[in-house]
Amino acid sequence: MTTLYHGGVIHPWADARTVEALLVKGGRVVATGSVADLQTPGVRRVDLSGAHAFPGFTDAHVHVWKVGQLRTTLLDLREATSLDELSRLVQERHAELPDGVWLWGRGWNEARLGGSPTRALLDRLAPGRPVLLTRTCAHIHAVNTSALERAGIQADTPAPDGGEIDYERGLLTETAYGLVYAAMPEPSQAQFEAWILAGLEYLKALGFTAATDPAVDPPLYAAYRALDAAGRLPIRVNLLYIRRPDGGAATYPLPEKHVSPMLRCDSVKFFADGGLSGATAAVSVPFRETGTRGVLRFDTADLYDLACEAHVAGFRIGTHAIGDVALEQVLGVYARLLHEHPGGPRHRIEHFGLPGARHLALARALNMIVVPQPVFLHELRANYDRYVPDALAGQVFPLRAMFDAGLDVAFSSDGPVVRELRPLCGLAAGVAEPYVPGQAVTLTQALGAYTRGGAVAHGDDHERGTLEPGKYADLTVIDGDLFDTDPTNWPDIPVRPGVLADPI
Ligand SMILES: [Zn+2]
């Protein structure tokens, strides 16, 4: 079927250039231009009624199944602004759940609550029931005594490498979480599928047409493959497959590669350090308040070996690296990889939180794709004020410098680390809310990072990212003119559900 989109403003290159009409056949762009030129007899017409249509937006780093989990079975703590409010939510859920079942919540942030939940508090709120409350960053977890018992953790249990156990307070950091996770019942594949679909339907409703799920283990991969085989994925998904899961030295073998129009798995994922908002990123100058320097999760030689195996087998790599010490390690590993095994696919750095000038230049020299989260600048600013030392404050997500360095930049939300997944909120934060003065990006740069940048990071920029002939006719349709509206008002502009043109 041939379809003519008209009656609005079409931005084929996600910048200020516009055309009147878009002709689509078999799910792909045939041509863009004027209505008069593209009009053919029998064509189906879709009137955009004044809206602005862009190439489909990608959220290049969003934990899809966890977004779905928070929208269905998990206790959502992201709105809680005090420990009293958190307590009420936990008590309500405790009263609803059958005896003995784990109470799992996510989203607390001590900067909003005025403190972290403690083991003693959780023991009081849900006596006899194992409770796990994951911090908003997913790098720190609050547990009660019953959860520690089920995980076999006692006061003198040593922490696994790359993790910390604070038995007294009931806080588990980084890999120590694996001990508790292993003690929880394994979700069924049907449950994983339901979480994935809930997450993807939500992203589609927000206007996205593609997403990268950046930490996928074998059961989750099986669920994605089943959904793809059944034709049930509502938007295009790129997976970063985890090599070494939380909680130990075990390594998953490389996965079977899979590339279909809706699902792509040809990348692996490593976590080099923790997060900035919870002061667990690996940094060269101690964090304020905690006095700590974060955690490096890998021995450099180990990371190199695992990355090399993937690189040589033709896998793309996405490595989580936020602190300057982690960036140093990861860029060093990538540099050695490309020196000893030149060629191969391009690799990514997830977050790229505290790069100095040297890291920016090295990332460019290595042709890295970087995947930062502009919405962090809006939502996690109080945490940065609280923890980031003066010496590093000038390096917090310097988005403009990433573009100036010539890097390919893909924007993302890292949801559900943040509450706000709407694309225009990320766009507005990137353009109007830099942490470092002078580091705001232009609207065109930000749009590029959600469209072409997202496709580059996804690995399919030959198929998506602009509305040029031959590419997928994936559309993000916005009911307002971003170029003519103040950024503070962008979040109020409606975005229609993402459009993936019918492939028939
Ligand atoms: Zn993430």
Short mmCIF file of C-alpha atoms and ligand atoms in Angstrom, two decimals:
data_model
loop_
_atom_site.label_atom_id
_atom_site.label_comp_id
_atom_site.label_asym_id
_atom_site.label_seq_id
_atom_site.Cartn_x
_atom_site.Cartn_y
_atom_site.Cartn_z
CA MET A 1 0.00 0.00 0.00
CA THR A 2 1.23 3.49 -0.85
CA THR A 3 0.57 6.24 1.69
CA LEU A 4 1.00 10.00 1.39
CA TYR A 5 1.55 11.92 4.64
CA HIS A 6 0.61 15.57 4.18
CA GLY A 7 -1.09 18.48 5.91
CA GLY A 8 1.71 19.05 8.42
CA VAL A 9 5.39 19.90 8.52
CA ILE A 10 7.85 17.10 7.76
CA HIS A 11 11.49 17.29 8.91
CA PRO A 12 13.29 14.56 6.92
CA TRP A 13 16.69 15.32 8.49
CA ALA A 14 15.47 16.17 12.01
CA ASP A 15 16.55 19.79 11.60
CA ALA A 16 14.91 23.04 10.53
CA ARG A 17 14.63 21.95 6.86
CA THR A 18 11.09 20.88 6.01
CA VAL A 19 9.03 19.39 3.22
CA GLU A 20 5.29 19.23 2.60
CA ALA A 21 4.76 15.56 1.98
CA LEU A 22 6.16 12.08 2.54
CA LEU A 23 5.40 9.12 0.29
CA VAL A 24 5.65 5.66 1.89
CA LYS A 25 5.38 2.16 0.44
CA GLY A 26 6.03 -1.20 2.08
CA GLY A 27 7.00 0.52 5.32
CA ARG A 28 9.76 2.53 3.67
CA VAL A 29 10.18 6.07 2.42
CA VAL A 30 9.72 6.39 -1.34
CA ALA A 31 10.19 10.16 -1.62
CA THR A 32 9.76 13.48 0.16
CA GLY A 33 8.72 16.75 -1.50
CA SER A 34 5.64 18.75 -2.39
CA VAL A 35 2.12 17.34 -2.36
CA ALA A 36 1.76 18.25 -6.04
CA ASP A 37 4.84 16.19 -6.99
CA LEU A 38 4.05 13.14 -4.86
CA GLN A 39 0.31 12.91 -5.46
CA THR A 40 -0.62 9.74 -7.34
CA PRO A 41 -4.05 8.22 -8.07
CA GLY A 42 -5.24 5.63 -5.54
CA VAL A 43 -2.76 6.65 -2.85
CA ARG A 44 -3.96 6.49 0.77
CA ARG A 45 -3.71 9.95 2.32
CA VAL A 46 -2.87 10.60 5.98
CA ASP A 47 -3.49 14.17 7.12
CA LEU A 48 -1.04 15.22 9.84
CA SER A 49 -3.40 18.07 10.78
CA GLY A 50 -0.68 20.61 11.36
CA ALA A 51 1.71 18.37 13.33
CA HIS A 52 5.50 18.19 12.86
CA ALA A 53 6.77 14.76 11.78
CA PHE A 54 10.38 13.71 12.46
CA PRO A 55 12.34 10.54 11.81
CA GLY A 56 11.36 8.12 14.61
CA PHE A 57 13.03 8.85 17.93
CA THR A 58 15.23 6.22 19.60
CA ASP A 59 15.75 5.96 23.36
CA ALA A 60 19.27 4.55 23.08
CA HIS A 61 19.53 3.27 26.67
CA VAL A 62 16.37 2.35 28.53
CA HIS A 63 15.84 -0.72 30.70
CA VAL A 64 12.67 -1.72 28.90
CA TRP A 65 11.63 -4.70 31.00
CA LYS A 66 12.27 -2.81 34.23
CA VAL A 67 10.12 0.06 32.97
CA GLY A 68 7.42 -2.53 32.29
CA GLN A 69 7.96 -4.13 35.68
CA LEU A 70 7.48 -0.76 37.41
CA ARG A 71 4.30 -0.22 35.45
CA THR A 72 2.94 -3.62 36.50
CA THR A 73 4.29 -5.75 39.39
CA LEU A 74 7.07 -3.76 41.10
CA LEU A 75 6.43 -1.21 43.86
CA ASP A 76 7.26 2.17 42.35
CA LEU A 77 9.03 4.39 44.90
CA ARG A 78 10.13 7.13 42.51
CA GLU A 79 7.48 9.61 43.64
CA ALA A 80 8.25 9.22 47.36
CA THR A 81 9.64 12.44 48.84
CA SER A 82 10.08 11.34 52.47
CA LEU A 83 10.89 8.19 54.41
CA ASP A 84 7.37 8.39 55.88
CA GLU A 85 5.85 8.26 52.42
CA LEU A 86 8.13 5.37 51.44
CA SER A 87 7.10 3.58 54.64
CA ARG A 88 3.43 3.97 53.86
CA LEU A 89 3.91 2.55 50.34
CA VAL A 90 5.87 -0.43 51.67
CA GLN A 91 3.29 -1.15 54.39
CA GLU A 92 0.42 -1.01 51.89
CA ARG A 93 2.16 -3.46 49.57
CA HIS A 94 3.08 -5.70 52.52
CA ALA A 95 -0.60 -5.92 53.42
CA GLU A 96 -1.55 -6.91 49.84
CA LEU A 97 1.04 -9.62 49.21
CA PRO A 98 0.65 -13.27 50.20
CA ASP A 99 2.81 -14.43 53.13
CA GLY A 100 6.45 -15.16 52.41
CA VAL A 101 6.51 -13.55 48.95
CA TRP A 102 9.31 -11.06 48.27
CA LEU A 103 8.38 -7.40 48.40
CA TRP A 104 10.42 -5.75 45.65
CA GLY A 105 10.40 -2.01 45.13
CA ARG A 106 12.47 0.38 43.15
CA GLY A 107 13.19 4.05 42.74
CA TRP A 108 14.21 5.53 46.13
CA ASN A 109 16.66 8.39 46.17
CA GLU A 110 18.08 9.55 49.51
CA ALA A 111 18.45 13.10 48.19
CA ARG A 112 14.65 13.23 47.86
CA LEU A 113 13.86 11.19 50.98
CA GLY A 114 16.25 12.88 53.40
CA GLY A 115 18.01 9.55 54.07
CA SER A 116 18.26 5.93 52.95
CA PRO A 117 15.85 3.21 54.12
CA THR A 118 17.55 1.00 56.73
CA ARG A 119 17.36 -2.67 57.65
CA ALA A 120 15.72 -1.78 60.99
CA LEU A 121 13.07 0.33 59.28
CA LEU A 122 12.23 -2.38 56.73
CA ASP A 123 12.12 -5.03 59.48
CA ARG A 124 9.49 -2.93 61.23
CA LEU A 125 7.45 -2.22 58.08
CA ALA A 126 7.20 -5.79 56.82
CA PRO A 127 7.93 -8.21 59.62
CA GLY A 128 8.88 -11.71 58.47
CA ARG A 129 8.78 -10.85 54.77
CA PRO A 130 11.93 -10.48 52.61
CA VAL A 131 12.12 -6.91 51.32
CA LEU A 132 14.41 -5.57 48.58
CA LEU A 133 14.21 -1.88 47.72
CA THR A 134 16.44 -0.98 44.79
CA ARG A 135 17.74 2.57 44.69
CA THR A 136 16.80 4.62 41.63
CA CYS A 137 20.25 3.99 40.07
CA ALA A 138 20.02 0.19 40.55
CA HIS A 139 23.56 0.15 41.95
CA ILE A 140 22.52 0.25 45.64
CA HIS A 141 19.88 -1.93 47.31
CA ALA A 142 18.23 -1.69 50.73
CA VAL A 143 17.25 -5.03 52.29
CA ASN A 144 15.78 -6.25 55.57
CA THR A 145 16.93 -9.08 57.83
CA SER A 146 14.63 -11.63 56.23
CA ALA A 147 16.07 -10.89 52.76
CA LEU A 148 19.63 -11.20 54.11
CA GLU A 149 18.75 -14.53 55.72
CA ARG A 150 17.28 -15.93 52.49
CA ALA A 151 20.43 -14.85 50.66
CA GLY A 152 22.62 -16.51 53.32
CA ILE A 153 24.29 -13.22 54.21
CA GLN A 154 25.43 -12.85 57.80
CA ALA A 155 27.24 -10.09 59.65
CA ASP A 156 30.63 -11.58 58.76
CA THR A 157 29.86 -12.61 55.13
CA PRO A 158 32.60 -11.18 52.88
CA ALA A 159 31.44 -9.00 49.97
CA PRO A 160 32.01 -10.41 46.47
CA ASP A 161 34.61 -8.66 44.28
CA GLY A 162 33.29 -5.36 42.99
CA GLY A 163 30.64 -5.06 45.69
CA GLU A 164 30.02 -3.99 49.28
CA ILE A 165 27.82 -5.34 52.07
CA ASP A 166 26.76 -3.00 54.86
CA TYR A 167 25.06 -5.59 57.06
CA GLU A 168 24.14 -3.20 59.86
CA ARG A 169 22.33 -0.72 57.63
CA GLY A 170 21.11 -3.38 55.22
CA LEU A 171 22.68 -1.83 52.11
CA LEU A 172 24.15 -3.88 49.29
CA THR A 173 26.24 -2.20 46.61
CA GLU A 174 27.05 -3.30 43.06
CA THR A 175 27.83 -7.04 42.73
CA ALA A 176 26.66 -7.83 46.30
CA TYR A 177 23.11 -7.50 44.95
CA GLY A 178 23.66 -10.74 43.04
CA LEU A 179 23.57 -12.69 46.31
CA VAL A 180 20.04 -11.50 47.00
CA TYR A 181 18.86 -11.73 43.39
CA ALA A 182 19.98 -15.36 43.26
CA ALA A 183 17.81 -16.10 46.30
CA MET A 184 14.67 -14.68 44.64
CA PRO A 185 12.42 -16.91 42.53
CA GLU A 186 13.33 -16.84 38.81
CA PRO A 187 10.54 -15.10 36.81
CA SER A 188 8.88 -17.22 34.10
CA GLN A 189 9.39 -16.43 30.42
CA ALA A 190 5.72 -15.36 30.20
CA GLN A 191 6.37 -12.90 33.01
CA PHE A 192 9.43 -11.47 31.21
CA GLU A 193 7.40 -11.15 28.00
CA ALA A 194 4.65 -9.27 29.83
CA TRP A 195 7.19 -6.87 31.37
CA ILE A 196 8.88 -6.27 28.00
CA LEU A 197 5.58 -5.56 26.27
CA ALA A 198 4.42 -3.20 29.04
CA GLY A 199 7.72 -1.29 28.71
CA LEU A 200 7.69 -1.12 24.91
CA GLU A 201 4.01 -0.13 24.69
CA TYR A 202 4.73 2.69 27.10
CA LEU A 203 7.74 3.90 25.07
CA LYS A 204 5.67 3.75 21.90
CA ALA A 205 2.91 5.77 23.57
CA LEU A 206 5.51 8.42 24.41
CA GLY A 207 6.42 8.68 20.70
CA PHE A 208 9.47 6.42 20.41
CA THR A 209 9.88 4.00 17.52
CA ALA A 210 13.06 2.26 18.75
CA ALA A 211 14.91 1.52 21.98
CA THR A 212 18.07 -0.14 23.22
CA ASP A 213 17.61 -2.44 26.22
CA PRO A 214 21.10 -2.17 27.71
CA ALA A 215 21.42 -5.20 30.02
CA VAL A 216 19.94 -8.43 28.77
CA ASP A 217 20.59 -11.89 30.29
CA PRO A 218 19.74 -15.30 28.80
CA PRO A 219 16.12 -15.60 30.06
CA LEU A 220 15.34 -12.05 28.94
CA TYR A 221 16.92 -12.69 25.54
CA ALA A 222 14.76 -15.81 25.13
CA ALA A 223 11.66 -13.72 25.89
CA TYR A 224 12.64 -11.08 23.32
CA ARG A 225 13.29 -13.75 20.69
CA ALA A 226 9.88 -15.33 21.35
CA LEU A 227 8.14 -11.96 21.04
CA ASP A 228 9.98 -11.20 17.78
CA ALA A 229 9.14 -14.62 16.32
CA ALA A 230 5.48 -14.01 17.16
CA GLY A 231 5.55 -10.54 15.55
CA ARG A 232 4.57 -8.91 18.85
CA LEU A 233 7.30 -6.26 19.33
CA PRO A 234 5.61 -2.85 18.96
CA ILE A 235 8.82 -0.86 18.29
CA ARG A 236 12.35 -1.77 17.12
CA VAL A 237 14.66 -3.04 19.84
CA ASN A 238 18.43 -3.33 20.09
CA LEU A 239 19.84 -5.49 22.89
CA LEU A 240 23.11 -5.21 24.78
CA TYR A 241 23.73 -8.71 26.07
CA ILE A 242 25.43 -8.91 29.48
CA ARG A 243 28.65 -10.89 29.66
CA ARG A 244 29.17 -10.87 33.38
CA PRO A 245 26.03 -10.55 35.46
CA ASP A 246 25.85 -8.93 38.89
CA GLY A 247 27.22 -10.96 41.68
CA GLY A 248 30.31 -12.77 40.65
CA ALA A 249 32.97 -13.93 38.31
CA ALA A 250 30.72 -16.17 36.18
CA THR A 251 30.67 -15.17 32.51
CA TYR A 252 27.89 -15.85 30.03
CA PRO A 253 29.12 -17.15 26.69
CA LEU A 254 28.61 -14.90 23.67
CA PRO A 255 24.97 -15.07 22.56
CA GLU A 256 23.67 -16.20 19.19
CA LYS A 257 23.56 -13.11 16.97
CA HIS A 258 20.13 -12.12 15.71
CA VAL A 259 19.18 -9.32 13.34
CA SER A 260 15.58 -8.92 12.17
CA PRO A 261 13.65 -5.77 11.24
CA MET A 262 12.29 -5.46 14.80
CA LEU A 263 15.00 -7.05 16.99
CA ARG A 264 18.74 -6.85 16.96
CA CYS A 265 21.19 -8.63 19.25
CA ASP A 266 24.78 -8.25 18.08
CA SER A 267 26.19 -6.31 21.03
CA VAL A 268 27.50 -7.15 24.48
CA LYS A 269 27.48 -5.05 27.63
CA PHE A 270 30.00 -4.44 30.40
CA PHE A 271 29.64 -2.37 33.57
CA ALA A 272 32.93 -0.64 34.39
CA ASP A 273 31.70 1.26 37.46
CA GLY A 274 28.67 2.47 39.40
CA GLY A 275 26.56 5.61 39.18
CA LEU A 276 27.11 9.29 39.81
CA SER A 277 23.84 10.04 41.60
CA GLY A 278 24.60 7.47 44.33
CA ALA A 279 28.34 8.19 44.50
CA THR A 280 29.46 4.76 43.28
CA ALA A 281 31.08 5.82 39.98
CA ALA A 282 34.87 5.33 39.94
CA VAL A 283 36.40 8.81 40.35
CA SER A 284 39.90 10.24 40.87
CA VAL A 285 38.85 12.71 43.58
CA PRO A 286 36.73 11.46 46.53
CA PHE A 287 33.01 12.24 46.51
CA ARG A 288 31.77 14.88 48.92
CA GLU A 289 29.90 13.51 51.90
CA THR A 290 30.91 9.85 51.43
CA GLY A 291 34.65 10.45 51.02
CA THR A 292 34.74 7.37 48.75
CA ARG A 293 36.02 7.01 45.19
CA GLY A 294 33.45 4.51 43.91
CA VAL A 295 33.98 1.02 42.59
CA LEU A 296 35.73 -0.30 39.48
CA ARG A 297 33.91 -3.54 38.67
CA PHE A 298 36.58 -5.07 36.47
CA ASP A 299 40.21 -5.85 36.65
CA THR A 300 41.55 -4.20 33.45
CA ALA A 301 43.10 -7.41 32.06
CA ASP A 302 39.81 -9.27 32.62
CA LEU A 303 37.80 -6.58 30.91
CA TYR A 304 40.20 -6.61 27.99
CA ASP A 305 39.97 -10.40 27.56
CA LEU A 306 36.17 -10.42 27.61
CA ALA A 307 35.92 -7.41 25.30
CA CYS A 308 38.48 -8.87 22.92
CA GLU A 309 36.61 -12.14 22.60
CA ALA A 310 33.46 -10.22 21.65
CA HIS A 311 35.24 -7.79 19.31
CA VAL A 312 37.04 -10.54 17.41
CA ALA A 313 33.72 -12.40 17.01
CA GLY A 314 32.26 -9.25 15.39
CA PHE A 315 30.12 -8.12 18.31
CA ARG A 316 29.58 -4.48 19.06
CA ILE A 317 30.34 -3.51 22.66
CA GLY A 318 28.56 -1.07 24.98
CA THR A 319 30.40 -0.34 28.21
CA HIS A 320 28.87 1.54 31.13
CA ALA A 321 31.49 4.08 32.26
CA ILE A 322 30.70 7.22 34.25
CA GLY A 323 33.56 8.25 36.55
CA ASP A 324 36.80 9.63 35.12
CA VAL A 325 38.72 6.61 36.44
CA ALA A 326 36.31 4.23 34.71
CA LEU A 327 36.53 6.23 31.46
CA GLU A 328 40.31 6.02 31.64
CA GLN A 329 40.14 2.25 32.03
CA VAL A 330 37.52 1.68 29.35
CA LEU A 331 39.07 3.98 26.74
CA GLY A 332 42.39 2.26 27.41
CA VAL A 333 40.79 -1.14 26.79
CA TYR A 334 39.11 0.07 23.57
CA ALA A 335 42.38 1.67 22.40
CA ARG A 336 44.28 -1.58 22.89
CA LEU A 337 41.49 -3.53 21.23
CA LEU A 338 41.52 -1.38 18.11
CA HIS A 339 45.32 -1.32 18.05
CA GLU A 340 45.69 -5.09 18.27
CA HIS A 341 42.60 -5.96 16.22
CA PRO A 342 41.93 -3.05 13.83
CA GLY A 343 38.62 -2.82 12.00
CA GLY A 344 35.40 -4.43 13.14
CA PRO A 345 32.21 -2.77 14.33
CA ARG A 346 32.00 0.49 16.24
CA HIS A 347 31.67 0.42 20.02
CA ARG A 348 29.75 2.51 22.56
CA ILE A 349 30.30 4.10 25.93
CA GLU A 350 27.12 4.23 28.00
CA HIS A 351 26.62 7.44 30.07
CA PHE A 352 30.09 8.97 29.54
CA GLY A 353 29.40 10.99 32.71
CA LEU A 354 32.63 12.75 33.75
CA PRO A 355 34.88 13.02 30.70
CA GLY A 356 37.83 15.40 30.74
CA ALA A 357 39.32 16.93 27.58
CA ARG A 358 41.65 13.94 27.21
CA HIS A 359 38.75 11.45 27.32
CA LEU A 360 36.79 13.44 24.74
CA ALA A 361 39.74 13.52 22.36
CA LEU A 362 40.54 9.84 22.85
CA ALA A 363 36.90 8.86 22.34
CA ARG A 364 36.93 10.74 19.04
CA ALA A 365 40.20 9.17 17.95
CA LEU A 366 38.70 5.72 18.67
CA ASN A 367 35.47 6.57 16.77
CA MET A 368 33.34 5.88 19.84
CA ILE A 369 29.57 6.31 20.02
CA VAL A 370 28.62 7.92 23.34
CA VAL A 371 25.23 7.51 24.97
CA PRO A 372 24.58 10.15 27.69
CA GLN A 373 21.25 10.96 29.42
CA PRO A 374 20.27 14.65 29.20
CA VAL A 375 17.27 14.08 31.49
CA PHE A 376 19.71 13.32 34.35
CA LEU A 377 20.56 17.04 34.30
CA HIS A 378 16.95 17.76 35.19
CA GLU A 379 16.20 14.96 37.59
CA LEU A 380 19.45 14.08 39.36
CA ARG A 381 20.91 17.57 39.73
CA ALA A 382 20.45 17.58 43.55
CA ASN A 383 22.50 14.37 43.77
CA TYR A 384 25.32 15.88 41.73
CA ASP A 385 25.31 18.98 43.96
CA ARG A 386 25.53 16.70 46.96
CA TYR A 387 28.27 14.30 45.86
CA VAL A 388 30.40 15.59 42.98
CA PRO A 389 33.63 17.18 44.26
CA ASP A 390 34.57 20.65 43.04
CA ALA A 391 37.48 19.27 41.05
CA LEU A 392 35.09 17.25 38.85
CA ALA A 393 32.03 19.53 38.82
CA GLY A 394 33.14 21.09 35.53
CA GLN A 395 33.00 17.66 33.83
CA VAL A 396 29.43 16.58 34.68
CA PHE A 397 27.74 15.44 31.43
CA PRO A 398 29.32 18.11 29.20
CA LEU A 399 26.97 17.43 26.28
CA ARG A 400 28.11 20.34 24.14
CA ALA A 401 31.74 19.24 24.42
CA MET A 402 30.75 15.78 23.15
CA PHE A 403 29.38 17.31 19.95
CA ASP A 404 32.28 19.76 19.70
CA ALA A 405 34.71 16.83 19.94
CA GLY A 406 33.03 15.33 16.86
CA LEU A 407 31.56 12.31 18.62
CA ASP A 408 28.45 10.47 17.48
CA VAL A 409 26.04 11.14 20.35
CA ALA A 410 22.84 9.18 21.04
CA PHE A 411 20.46 10.54 23.68
CA SER A 412 18.61 8.29 26.09
CA SER A 413 16.77 8.28 29.42
CA ASP A 414 18.23 5.27 31.28
CA GLY A 415 14.66 4.79 32.56
CA PRO A 416 13.64 3.70 35.13
CA VAL A 417 16.70 5.29 36.74
CA VAL A 418 14.74 8.49 36.16
CA ARG A 419 10.96 8.95 36.38
CA GLU A 420 10.73 11.08 33.27
CA LEU A 421 10.99 9.18 29.98
CA ARG A 422 9.20 11.63 27.69
CA PRO A 423 11.49 12.58 24.81
CA LEU A 424 10.71 16.30 24.92
CA CYS A 425 11.82 16.41 28.56
CA GLY A 426 15.20 14.97 27.59
CA LEU A 427 15.37 17.35 24.67
CA ALA A 428 14.59 20.35 26.90
CA ALA A 429 17.13 19.30 29.55
CA GLY A 430 19.87 18.98 26.92
CA VAL A 431 19.09 22.36 25.41
CA ALA A 432 18.26 24.40 28.52
CA GLU A 433 19.56 22.73 31.69
CA PRO A 434 23.32 22.09 31.39
CA TYR A 435 25.02 21.29 34.72
CA VAL A 436 28.11 23.08 33.52
CA PRO A 437 27.54 26.59 32.12
CA GLY A 438 28.14 26.69 28.36
CA GLN A 439 27.42 22.96 27.90
CA ALA A 440 23.89 23.35 26.49
CA VAL A 441 23.34 21.82 23.05
CA THR A 442 21.32 23.28 20.18
CA LEU A 443 17.87 21.96 19.29
CA THR A 444 19.28 20.55 16.05
CA GLN A 445 22.04 18.71 17.90
CA ALA A 446 19.52 17.30 20.38
CA LEU A 447 17.11 16.19 17.64
CA GLY A 448 20.02 14.58 15.82
CA ALA A 449 20.99 12.66 18.94
CA TYR A 450 17.46 11.23 19.27
CA THR A 451 17.19 10.31 15.58
CA ARG A 452 20.38 9.74 13.51
CA GLY A 453 22.50 9.34 16.66
CA GLY A 454 20.07 6.78 18.01
CA ALA A 455 20.21 4.82 14.76
CA VAL A 456 24.03 4.88 14.75
CA ALA A 457 24.04 3.50 18.29
CA HIS A 458 21.40 0.92 17.32
CA GLY A 459 23.63 -0.17 14.44
CA ASP A 460 21.08 0.48 11.69
CA ASP A 461 21.65 4.05 10.50
CA HIS A 462 21.58 2.69 6.94
CA GLU A 463 17.91 1.84 7.65
CA ARG A 464 16.74 4.61 10.01
CA GLY A 465 17.53 7.99 11.48
CA THR A 466 16.44 10.19 8.58
CA LEU A 467 13.45 10.09 6.22
CA GLU A 468 15.46 9.54 3.06
CA PRO A 469 14.25 7.25 0.26
CA GLY A 470 14.73 3.58 1.10
CA LYS A 471 14.77 4.03 4.87
CA TYR A 472 12.07 2.85 7.28
CA ALA A 473 9.18 5.30 7.47
CA ASP A 474 9.33 5.41 11.29
CA LEU A 475 7.86 8.68 12.54
CA THR A 476 7.72 10.69 15.74
CA VAL A 477 4.86 13.16 15.37
CA ILE A 478 4.79 16.26 17.57
CA ASP A 479 1.77 18.57 17.89
CA GLY A 480 3.73 21.79 18.12
CA ASP A 481 6.67 23.66 16.64
CA LEU A 482 9.82 23.08 18.71
CA PHE A 483 11.73 25.64 16.64
CA ASP A 484 9.20 28.30 17.60
CA THR A 485 8.60 27.41 21.28
CA ASP A 486 10.66 28.15 24.37
CA PRO A 487 12.39 24.94 25.65
CA THR A 488 10.78 25.28 29.09
CA ASN A 489 7.41 24.71 27.35
CA TRP A 490 8.44 21.68 25.27
CA PRO A 491 7.37 19.13 27.91
CA ASP A 492 3.80 20.44 27.55
CA ILE A 493 3.69 19.79 23.79
CA PRO A 494 1.81 16.56 22.99
CA VAL A 495 3.70 13.81 21.17
CA ARG A 496 1.64 11.19 19.34
CA PRO A 497 2.35 7.46 19.70
CA GLY A 498 5.34 6.38 17.59
CA VAL A 499 4.44 5.41 14.00
CA LEU A 500 5.96 2.40 12.24
CA ALA A 501 4.52 2.34 8.73
CA ASP A 502 2.89 -0.92 7.72
CA PRO A 503 5.48 -3.09 5.91
CA ILE A 504 2.83 -4.37 3.48
ZN ZN B 1 21.34 1.87 32.51
#
